[in-house]
Amino acid sequence: MKVVIQRSKQASVTVEGEVTGAIDKGYVLLVGITHTDTPEDIAYCAKKVAELRLWEDEEGKMNHSILETSGAILSVSQFTLYGDTKKGRRPSFIEAARPEQAKPMWDAFNEALRVYGLHVETGVFGAMMDVALINDGPVTIVIDSAK
């Protein structure tokens, strides 16, 4: 499982002209699921997202988690995180989980974040989405449960 965390001041997802999720201060999560991911991968990534200290304290050091700053989550499923570009000019997505496996795992990941007490908004699984954000910092971190 791969999760790209983008710390944001404001973010939203629009599908066919309708806003499906929006947050103020928090994280935009781009979430990729591979066919070998397990509930343990979900738990690992959810804990990392909730507990990583990516918010500054009064001295300007990243010492606070999203839990401590009352931030929200905008979670966007993104199979393209498993795009393999080693051969040719068109990415191969063979490592991305099939939708029938990926959607329940993405839903479970979002629920795991809610268990930590986080407010979670989402995009729409499998849809063409317009994701807008004001990146804060910018701060961008990649979590990979396989490493």
Short mmCIF file of N, CA and C in Angstrom, two decimals:
data_model
loop_
_atom_site.label_atom_id
_atom_site.label_comp_id
_atom_site.label_asym_id
_atom_site.label_seq_id
_atom_site.Cartn_x
_atom_site.Cartn_y
_atom_site.Cartn_z
N MET A 1 0.86 -1.17 0.00
CA MET A 1 0.00 0.00 0.00
C MET A 1 0.90 1.23 0.00
N LYS A 2 0.54 2.18 -0.84
CA LYS A 2 1.27 3.44 -0.90
C LYS A 2 0.31 4.58 -0.59
N VAL A 3 0.78 5.50 0.24
CA VAL A 3 -0.01 6.69 0.56
C VAL A 3 0.89 7.91 0.41
N VAL A 4 0.50 8.82 -0.45
CA VAL A 4 1.18 10.10 -0.57
C VAL A 4 0.40 11.09 0.29
N ILE A 5 1.11 11.68 1.26
CA ILE A 5 0.50 12.67 2.16
C ILE A 5 0.93 14.05 1.68
N GLN A 6 -0.04 14.91 1.44
CA GLN A 6 0.24 16.30 1.12
C GLN A 6 -0.43 17.16 2.19
N ARG A 7 0.39 17.84 2.97
CA ARG A 7 -0.17 18.73 3.98
C ARG A 7 -0.80 19.91 3.25
N SER A 8 -2.03 20.22 3.61
CA SER A 8 -2.74 21.26 2.86
C SER A 8 -3.44 22.25 3.78
N LYS A 9 -3.63 23.45 3.24
CA LYS A 9 -4.39 24.48 3.94
C LYS A 9 -5.86 24.39 3.58
N GLN A 10 -6.14 23.83 2.40
CA GLN A 10 -7.51 23.69 1.91
C GLN A 10 -7.46 22.74 0.72
N ALA A 11 -8.48 21.88 0.59
CA ALA A 11 -8.50 20.94 -0.53
C ALA A 11 -9.93 20.48 -0.81
N SER A 12 -10.14 20.06 -2.06
CA SER A 12 -11.46 19.54 -2.44
C SER A 12 -11.33 18.59 -3.61
N VAL A 13 -12.35 17.74 -3.76
CA VAL A 13 -12.47 16.84 -4.90
C VAL A 13 -13.81 17.13 -5.56
N THR A 14 -13.78 17.28 -6.88
CA THR A 14 -14.99 17.51 -7.65
C THR A 14 -15.12 16.42 -8.69
N VAL A 15 -16.32 15.85 -8.79
CA VAL A 15 -16.63 14.83 -9.79
C VAL A 15 -17.85 15.30 -10.56
N GLU A 16 -17.70 15.42 -11.88
CA GLU A 16 -18.78 15.87 -12.76
C GLU A 16 -19.45 17.14 -12.25
N GLY A 17 -18.62 18.10 -11.82
CA GLY A 17 -19.13 19.39 -11.37
C GLY A 17 -19.64 19.44 -9.95
N GLU A 18 -19.62 18.32 -9.24
CA GLU A 18 -20.13 18.28 -7.86
C GLU A 18 -18.99 18.00 -6.89
N VAL A 19 -18.89 18.82 -5.84
CA VAL A 19 -17.88 18.61 -4.81
C VAL A 19 -18.28 17.39 -3.99
N THR A 20 -17.39 16.39 -3.95
CA THR A 20 -17.69 15.15 -3.20
C THR A 20 -16.97 15.11 -1.87
N GLY A 21 -15.97 15.95 -1.69
CA GLY A 21 -15.24 16.02 -0.44
C GLY A 21 -14.45 17.31 -0.38
N ALA A 22 -14.39 17.91 0.81
CA ALA A 22 -13.64 19.15 0.97
C ALA A 22 -13.19 19.27 2.42
N ILE A 23 -11.97 19.82 2.60
CA ILE A 23 -11.43 20.04 3.94
C ILE A 23 -10.75 21.40 3.98
N ASP A 24 -10.56 21.88 5.18
CA ASP A 24 -9.68 23.01 5.39
C ASP A 24 -8.33 22.41 5.77
N LYS A 25 -7.72 22.85 6.83
CA LYS A 25 -6.41 22.36 7.26
C LYS A 25 -6.40 20.84 7.44
N GLY A 26 -5.40 20.19 6.85
CA GLY A 26 -5.29 18.75 7.01
C GLY A 26 -4.37 18.12 5.98
N TYR A 27 -4.70 16.87 5.63
CA TYR A 27 -3.92 16.12 4.65
C TYR A 27 -4.79 15.72 3.47
N VAL A 28 -4.21 15.82 2.29
CA VAL A 28 -4.75 15.15 1.11
C VAL A 28 -3.97 13.86 1.00
N LEU A 29 -4.67 12.74 0.96
CA LEU A 29 -4.03 11.43 0.84
C LEU A 29 -4.34 10.85 -0.52
N LEU A 30 -3.30 10.53 -1.28
CA LEU A 30 -3.44 9.78 -2.52
C LEU A 30 -3.10 8.35 -2.16
N VAL A 31 -4.08 7.44 -2.31
CA VAL A 31 -3.97 6.10 -1.77
C VAL A 31 -3.94 5.06 -2.89
N GLY A 32 -2.85 4.29 -2.94
CA GLY A 32 -2.71 3.22 -3.92
C GLY A 32 -2.71 1.87 -3.22
N ILE A 33 -3.47 0.94 -3.77
CA ILE A 33 -3.58 -0.42 -3.22
C ILE A 33 -3.01 -1.39 -4.26
N THR A 34 -2.18 -2.31 -3.79
CA THR A 34 -1.68 -3.36 -4.67
C THR A 34 -2.35 -4.69 -4.31
N HIS A 35 -2.24 -5.66 -5.18
CA HIS A 35 -2.97 -6.93 -5.01
C HIS A 35 -2.48 -7.76 -3.83
N THR A 36 -1.32 -7.45 -3.27
CA THR A 36 -0.80 -8.22 -2.13
C THR A 36 -1.07 -7.52 -0.79
N ASP A 37 -1.75 -6.40 -0.79
CA ASP A 37 -2.02 -5.70 0.47
C ASP A 37 -2.97 -6.48 1.35
N THR A 38 -2.78 -6.30 2.66
CA THR A 38 -3.54 -7.03 3.67
C THR A 38 -4.12 -6.04 4.68
N PRO A 39 -4.97 -6.52 5.59
CA PRO A 39 -5.44 -5.64 6.67
C PRO A 39 -4.28 -5.06 7.50
N GLU A 40 -3.17 -5.77 7.60
CA GLU A 40 -2.01 -5.27 8.34
C GLU A 40 -1.43 -4.03 7.64
N ASP A 41 -1.43 -4.02 6.30
CA ASP A 41 -0.96 -2.86 5.55
C ASP A 41 -1.87 -1.65 5.81
N ILE A 42 -3.16 -1.90 5.85
CA ILE A 42 -4.13 -0.83 6.15
C ILE A 42 -3.86 -0.25 7.53
N ALA A 43 -3.71 -1.13 8.52
CA ALA A 43 -3.48 -0.68 9.90
C ALA A 43 -2.17 0.10 10.00
N TYR A 44 -1.13 -0.38 9.35
CA TYR A 44 0.17 0.29 9.39
C TYR A 44 0.07 1.70 8.80
N CYS A 45 -0.52 1.81 7.63
CA CYS A 45 -0.61 3.12 6.96
C CYS A 45 -1.52 4.07 7.72
N ALA A 46 -2.63 3.59 8.24
CA ALA A 46 -3.54 4.45 9.00
C ALA A 46 -2.85 4.99 10.25
N LYS A 47 -2.13 4.14 10.95
CA LYS A 47 -1.40 4.57 12.16
C LYS A 47 -0.34 5.61 11.80
N LYS A 48 0.40 5.38 10.72
CA LYS A 48 1.42 6.35 10.30
C LYS A 48 0.79 7.70 9.96
N VAL A 49 -0.29 7.69 9.21
CA VAL A 49 -0.95 8.94 8.84
C VAL A 49 -1.41 9.69 10.10
N ALA A 50 -2.01 8.97 11.02
CA ALA A 50 -2.54 9.61 12.23
C ALA A 50 -1.45 10.14 13.14
N GLU A 51 -0.31 9.44 13.21
CA GLU A 51 0.69 9.76 14.22
C GLU A 51 1.92 10.50 13.73
N LEU A 52 2.14 10.56 12.40
CA LEU A 52 3.31 11.29 11.91
C LEU A 52 3.26 12.74 12.38
N ARG A 53 4.41 13.24 12.78
CA ARG A 53 4.50 14.62 13.27
C ARG A 53 4.94 15.52 12.12
N LEU A 54 3.96 16.07 11.42
CA LEU A 54 4.22 16.91 10.26
C LEU A 54 3.77 18.36 10.43
N TRP A 55 3.36 18.71 11.65
CA TRP A 55 2.89 20.06 11.93
C TRP A 55 3.84 20.73 12.91
N GLU A 56 4.14 21.99 12.67
CA GLU A 56 5.11 22.71 13.47
C GLU A 56 4.59 23.06 14.86
N ASP A 57 5.53 23.06 15.81
CA ASP A 57 5.24 23.57 17.15
C ASP A 57 5.59 25.06 17.18
N GLU A 58 5.57 25.65 18.35
CA GLU A 58 5.84 27.08 18.47
C GLU A 58 7.28 27.45 18.11
N GLU A 59 8.17 26.47 18.03
CA GLU A 59 9.56 26.71 17.64
C GLU A 59 9.82 26.41 16.16
N GLY A 60 8.76 26.05 15.43
CA GLY A 60 8.90 25.78 14.01
C GLY A 60 9.37 24.38 13.67
N LYS A 61 9.42 23.48 14.64
CA LYS A 61 9.83 22.09 14.41
C LYS A 61 8.60 21.22 14.22
N MET A 62 8.70 20.25 13.33
CA MET A 62 7.58 19.33 13.09
C MET A 62 7.44 18.38 14.29
N ASN A 63 6.62 18.78 15.24
CA ASN A 63 6.45 18.01 16.47
C ASN A 63 5.01 17.62 16.76
N HIS A 64 4.07 18.01 15.88
CA HIS A 64 2.66 17.72 16.16
C HIS A 64 2.06 16.85 15.06
N SER A 65 1.22 15.93 15.47
CA SER A 65 0.50 15.09 14.51
C SER A 65 -0.80 15.77 14.10
N ILE A 66 -1.43 15.22 13.11
CA ILE A 66 -2.73 15.75 12.66
C ILE A 66 -3.77 15.62 13.78
N LEU A 67 -3.61 14.62 14.63
CA LEU A 67 -4.52 14.45 15.76
C LEU A 67 -4.42 15.62 16.73
N GLU A 68 -3.22 16.15 16.89
CA GLU A 68 -2.99 17.25 17.82
C GLU A 68 -3.37 18.61 17.25
N THR A 69 -3.56 18.67 15.94
CA THR A 69 -3.85 19.96 15.31
C THR A 69 -5.29 20.05 14.81
N SER A 70 -6.10 19.04 15.09
CA SER A 70 -7.51 19.02 14.67
C SER A 70 -7.67 19.15 13.16
N GLY A 71 -6.75 18.56 12.43
CA GLY A 71 -6.84 18.58 10.98
C GLY A 71 -7.78 17.51 10.47
N ALA A 72 -8.13 17.59 9.20
CA ALA A 72 -9.03 16.64 8.55
C ALA A 72 -8.28 15.93 7.41
N ILE A 73 -8.90 14.91 6.88
CA ILE A 73 -8.33 14.10 5.81
C ILE A 73 -9.22 14.18 4.58
N LEU A 74 -8.59 14.32 3.41
CA LEU A 74 -9.28 14.15 2.13
C LEU A 74 -8.58 12.99 1.46
N SER A 75 -9.25 11.84 1.38
CA SER A 75 -8.69 10.60 0.87
C SER A 75 -9.14 10.36 -0.56
N VAL A 76 -8.14 10.14 -1.44
CA VAL A 76 -8.41 9.94 -2.86
C VAL A 76 -7.76 8.64 -3.31
N SER A 77 -8.55 7.71 -3.80
CA SER A 77 -8.00 6.46 -4.32
C SER A 77 -7.24 6.75 -5.61
N GLN A 78 -6.02 6.19 -5.73
CA GLN A 78 -5.21 6.49 -6.90
C GLN A 78 -4.38 5.27 -7.31
N PHE A 79 -4.94 4.46 -8.21
CA PHE A 79 -4.23 3.26 -8.66
C PHE A 79 -2.96 3.59 -9.41
N THR A 80 -2.85 4.80 -9.95
CA THR A 80 -1.66 5.16 -10.74
C THR A 80 -0.39 5.21 -9.90
N LEU A 81 -0.50 5.19 -8.57
CA LEU A 81 0.70 5.11 -7.73
C LEU A 81 1.46 3.82 -7.98
N TYR A 82 0.79 2.82 -8.53
CA TYR A 82 1.45 1.56 -8.86
C TYR A 82 1.77 1.45 -10.34
N GLY A 83 1.89 2.57 -11.01
CA GLY A 83 2.31 2.58 -12.41
C GLY A 83 3.79 2.25 -12.53
N ASP A 84 4.11 1.29 -13.36
CA ASP A 84 5.51 0.89 -13.61
C ASP A 84 5.94 1.50 -14.94
N THR A 85 6.98 2.32 -14.89
CA THR A 85 7.43 3.03 -16.09
C THR A 85 8.78 2.52 -16.60
N LYS A 86 9.21 1.36 -16.14
CA LYS A 86 10.54 0.86 -16.51
C LYS A 86 10.66 0.52 -17.99
N LYS A 87 9.59 0.01 -18.59
CA LYS A 87 9.65 -0.39 -19.99
C LYS A 87 8.72 0.48 -20.82
N GLY A 88 9.18 0.85 -21.98
CA GLY A 88 8.34 1.59 -22.92
C GLY A 88 7.98 2.98 -22.44
N ARG A 89 6.95 3.54 -23.10
CA ARG A 89 6.53 4.91 -22.80
C ARG A 89 5.17 4.98 -22.14
N ARG A 90 4.49 3.84 -22.05
CA ARG A 90 3.19 3.82 -21.40
C ARG A 90 3.31 3.03 -20.10
N PRO A 91 2.86 3.59 -18.97
CA PRO A 91 2.98 2.86 -17.71
C PRO A 91 2.16 1.57 -17.71
N SER A 92 2.66 0.59 -16.99
CA SER A 92 1.92 -0.65 -16.74
C SER A 92 1.33 -0.56 -15.34
N PHE A 93 0.07 -0.94 -15.22
CA PHE A 93 -0.59 -0.87 -13.92
C PHE A 93 -0.90 -2.25 -13.37
N ILE A 94 -0.13 -3.24 -13.77
CA ILE A 94 -0.37 -4.62 -13.37
C ILE A 94 -0.25 -4.83 -11.85
N GLU A 95 0.54 -3.97 -11.19
CA GLU A 95 0.70 -4.11 -9.74
C GLU A 95 -0.44 -3.48 -8.94
N ALA A 96 -1.26 -2.69 -9.58
CA ALA A 96 -2.41 -2.09 -8.88
C ALA A 96 -3.48 -3.16 -8.68
N ALA A 97 -4.11 -3.13 -7.51
CA ALA A 97 -5.18 -4.09 -7.23
C ALA A 97 -6.37 -3.83 -8.14
N ARG A 98 -7.07 -4.89 -8.48
CA ARG A 98 -8.30 -4.77 -9.27
C ARG A 98 -9.34 -4.02 -8.43
N PRO A 99 -10.26 -3.31 -9.07
CA PRO A 99 -11.26 -2.52 -8.33
C PRO A 99 -12.04 -3.31 -7.29
N GLU A 100 -12.40 -4.55 -7.60
CA GLU A 100 -13.18 -5.34 -6.64
C GLU A 100 -12.41 -5.66 -5.36
N GLN A 101 -11.08 -5.60 -5.42
CA GLN A 101 -10.25 -5.76 -4.23
C GLN A 101 -9.90 -4.40 -3.63
N ALA A 102 -9.57 -3.45 -4.48
CA ALA A 102 -9.07 -2.16 -4.02
C ALA A 102 -10.12 -1.32 -3.29
N LYS A 103 -11.35 -1.29 -3.80
CA LYS A 103 -12.36 -0.42 -3.19
C LYS A 103 -12.65 -0.82 -1.74
N PRO A 104 -12.89 -2.10 -1.44
CA PRO A 104 -13.12 -2.45 -0.03
C PRO A 104 -11.92 -2.13 0.87
N MET A 105 -10.72 -2.25 0.32
CA MET A 105 -9.53 -1.95 1.13
C MET A 105 -9.39 -0.44 1.35
N TRP A 106 -9.70 0.35 0.33
CA TRP A 106 -9.67 1.81 0.48
C TRP A 106 -10.72 2.25 1.51
N ASP A 107 -11.92 1.65 1.41
CA ASP A 107 -12.97 1.96 2.38
C ASP A 107 -12.53 1.60 3.80
N ALA A 108 -11.88 0.43 3.95
CA ALA A 108 -11.39 -0.01 5.27
C ALA A 108 -10.31 0.92 5.79
N PHE A 109 -9.44 1.40 4.91
CA PHE A 109 -8.40 2.36 5.30
C PHE A 109 -9.04 3.65 5.81
N ASN A 110 -10.02 4.16 5.10
CA ASN A 110 -10.71 5.39 5.52
C ASN A 110 -11.39 5.19 6.87
N GLU A 111 -11.98 4.02 7.06
CA GLU A 111 -12.63 3.72 8.34
C GLU A 111 -11.59 3.62 9.46
N ALA A 112 -10.42 3.04 9.16
CA ALA A 112 -9.35 2.95 10.16
C ALA A 112 -8.89 4.35 10.59
N LEU A 113 -8.86 5.29 9.67
CA LEU A 113 -8.52 6.67 10.02
C LEU A 113 -9.59 7.27 10.93
N ARG A 114 -10.85 6.98 10.65
CA ARG A 114 -11.95 7.50 11.47
C ARG A 114 -11.88 6.95 12.90
N VAL A 115 -11.41 5.71 13.03
CA VAL A 115 -11.27 5.11 14.36
C VAL A 115 -10.29 5.91 15.22
N TYR A 116 -9.31 6.52 14.59
CA TYR A 116 -8.37 7.39 15.31
C TYR A 116 -9.02 8.72 15.70
N GLY A 117 -10.24 8.96 15.25
CA GLY A 117 -10.93 10.20 15.57
C GLY A 117 -10.78 11.27 14.51
N LEU A 118 -10.24 10.90 13.35
CA LEU A 118 -10.04 11.86 12.27
C LEU A 118 -11.31 12.04 11.44
N HIS A 119 -11.56 13.27 11.02
CA HIS A 119 -12.66 13.54 10.09
C HIS A 119 -12.13 13.23 8.69
N VAL A 120 -12.82 12.33 7.97
CA VAL A 120 -12.35 11.88 6.66
C VAL A 120 -13.40 12.20 5.60
N GLU A 121 -12.99 12.97 4.61
CA GLU A 121 -13.78 13.22 3.40
C GLU A 121 -13.11 12.40 2.29
N THR A 122 -13.86 12.10 1.22
CA THR A 122 -13.28 11.27 0.17
C THR A 122 -13.64 11.78 -1.23
N GLY A 123 -12.86 11.27 -2.17
CA GLY A 123 -13.24 11.38 -3.56
C GLY A 123 -14.21 10.25 -3.86
N VAL A 124 -14.35 9.91 -5.15
CA VAL A 124 -15.23 8.82 -5.57
C VAL A 124 -14.37 7.75 -6.22
N PHE A 125 -14.40 6.55 -5.68
CA PHE A 125 -13.56 5.47 -6.18
C PHE A 125 -13.82 5.25 -7.68
N GLY A 126 -12.76 5.21 -8.46
CA GLY A 126 -12.85 4.89 -9.88
C GLY A 126 -13.31 6.02 -10.79
N ALA A 127 -13.65 7.16 -10.21
CA ALA A 127 -14.14 8.28 -11.02
C ALA A 127 -12.99 9.15 -11.51
N MET A 128 -13.24 9.90 -12.58
CA MET A 128 -12.34 10.97 -12.98
C MET A 128 -12.60 12.12 -12.02
N MET A 129 -11.57 12.54 -11.31
CA MET A 129 -11.74 13.55 -10.27
C MET A 129 -10.85 14.76 -10.54
N ASP A 130 -11.36 15.92 -10.18
CA ASP A 130 -10.55 17.13 -10.14
C ASP A 130 -10.20 17.36 -8.68
N VAL A 131 -8.91 17.28 -8.37
CA VAL A 131 -8.44 17.46 -7.01
C VAL A 131 -7.75 18.82 -6.93
N ALA A 132 -8.25 19.67 -6.06
CA ALA A 132 -7.68 21.00 -5.88
C ALA A 132 -7.14 21.09 -4.46
N LEU A 133 -5.93 21.67 -4.33
CA LEU A 133 -5.40 21.84 -2.98
C LEU A 133 -4.43 23.01 -2.94
N ILE A 134 -4.35 23.57 -1.76
CA ILE A 134 -3.30 24.54 -1.46
C ILE A 134 -2.33 23.79 -0.56
N ASN A 135 -1.19 23.42 -1.14
CA ASN A 135 -0.19 22.65 -0.41
C ASN A 135 0.45 23.54 0.63
N ASP A 136 0.54 23.06 1.86
CA ASP A 136 1.07 23.83 2.98
C ASP A 136 2.53 23.44 3.20
N GLY A 137 3.43 24.34 2.91
CA GLY A 137 4.86 24.10 3.13
C GLY A 137 5.72 24.36 1.91
N PRO A 138 5.70 23.56 0.91
CA PRO A 138 4.95 22.32 0.78
C PRO A 138 5.57 21.19 1.60
N VAL A 139 4.70 20.35 2.14
CA VAL A 139 5.12 19.15 2.85
C VAL A 139 4.45 17.98 2.16
N THR A 140 5.27 17.07 1.59
CA THR A 140 4.77 15.88 0.91
C THR A 140 5.60 14.69 1.37
N ILE A 141 4.94 13.65 1.87
CA ILE A 141 5.59 12.46 2.40
C ILE A 141 4.96 11.24 1.73
N VAL A 142 5.78 10.21 1.47
CA VAL A 142 5.27 8.96 0.91
C VAL A 142 5.43 7.85 1.95
N ILE A 143 4.32 7.15 2.20
CA ILE A 143 4.34 5.97 3.07
C ILE A 143 4.17 4.75 2.17
N ASP A 144 5.00 3.75 2.36
CA ASP A 144 4.91 2.51 1.60
C ASP A 144 4.95 1.37 2.60
N SER A 145 3.86 0.63 2.73
CA SER A 145 3.79 -0.42 3.74
C SER A 145 4.72 -1.59 3.42
N ALA A 146 5.23 -1.65 2.19
CA ALA A 146 6.11 -2.76 1.79
C ALA A 146 7.57 -2.50 2.18
N LYS A 147 7.89 -1.31 2.65
CA LYS A 147 9.29 -0.99 2.95
C LYS A 147 9.53 -0.82 4.42
#
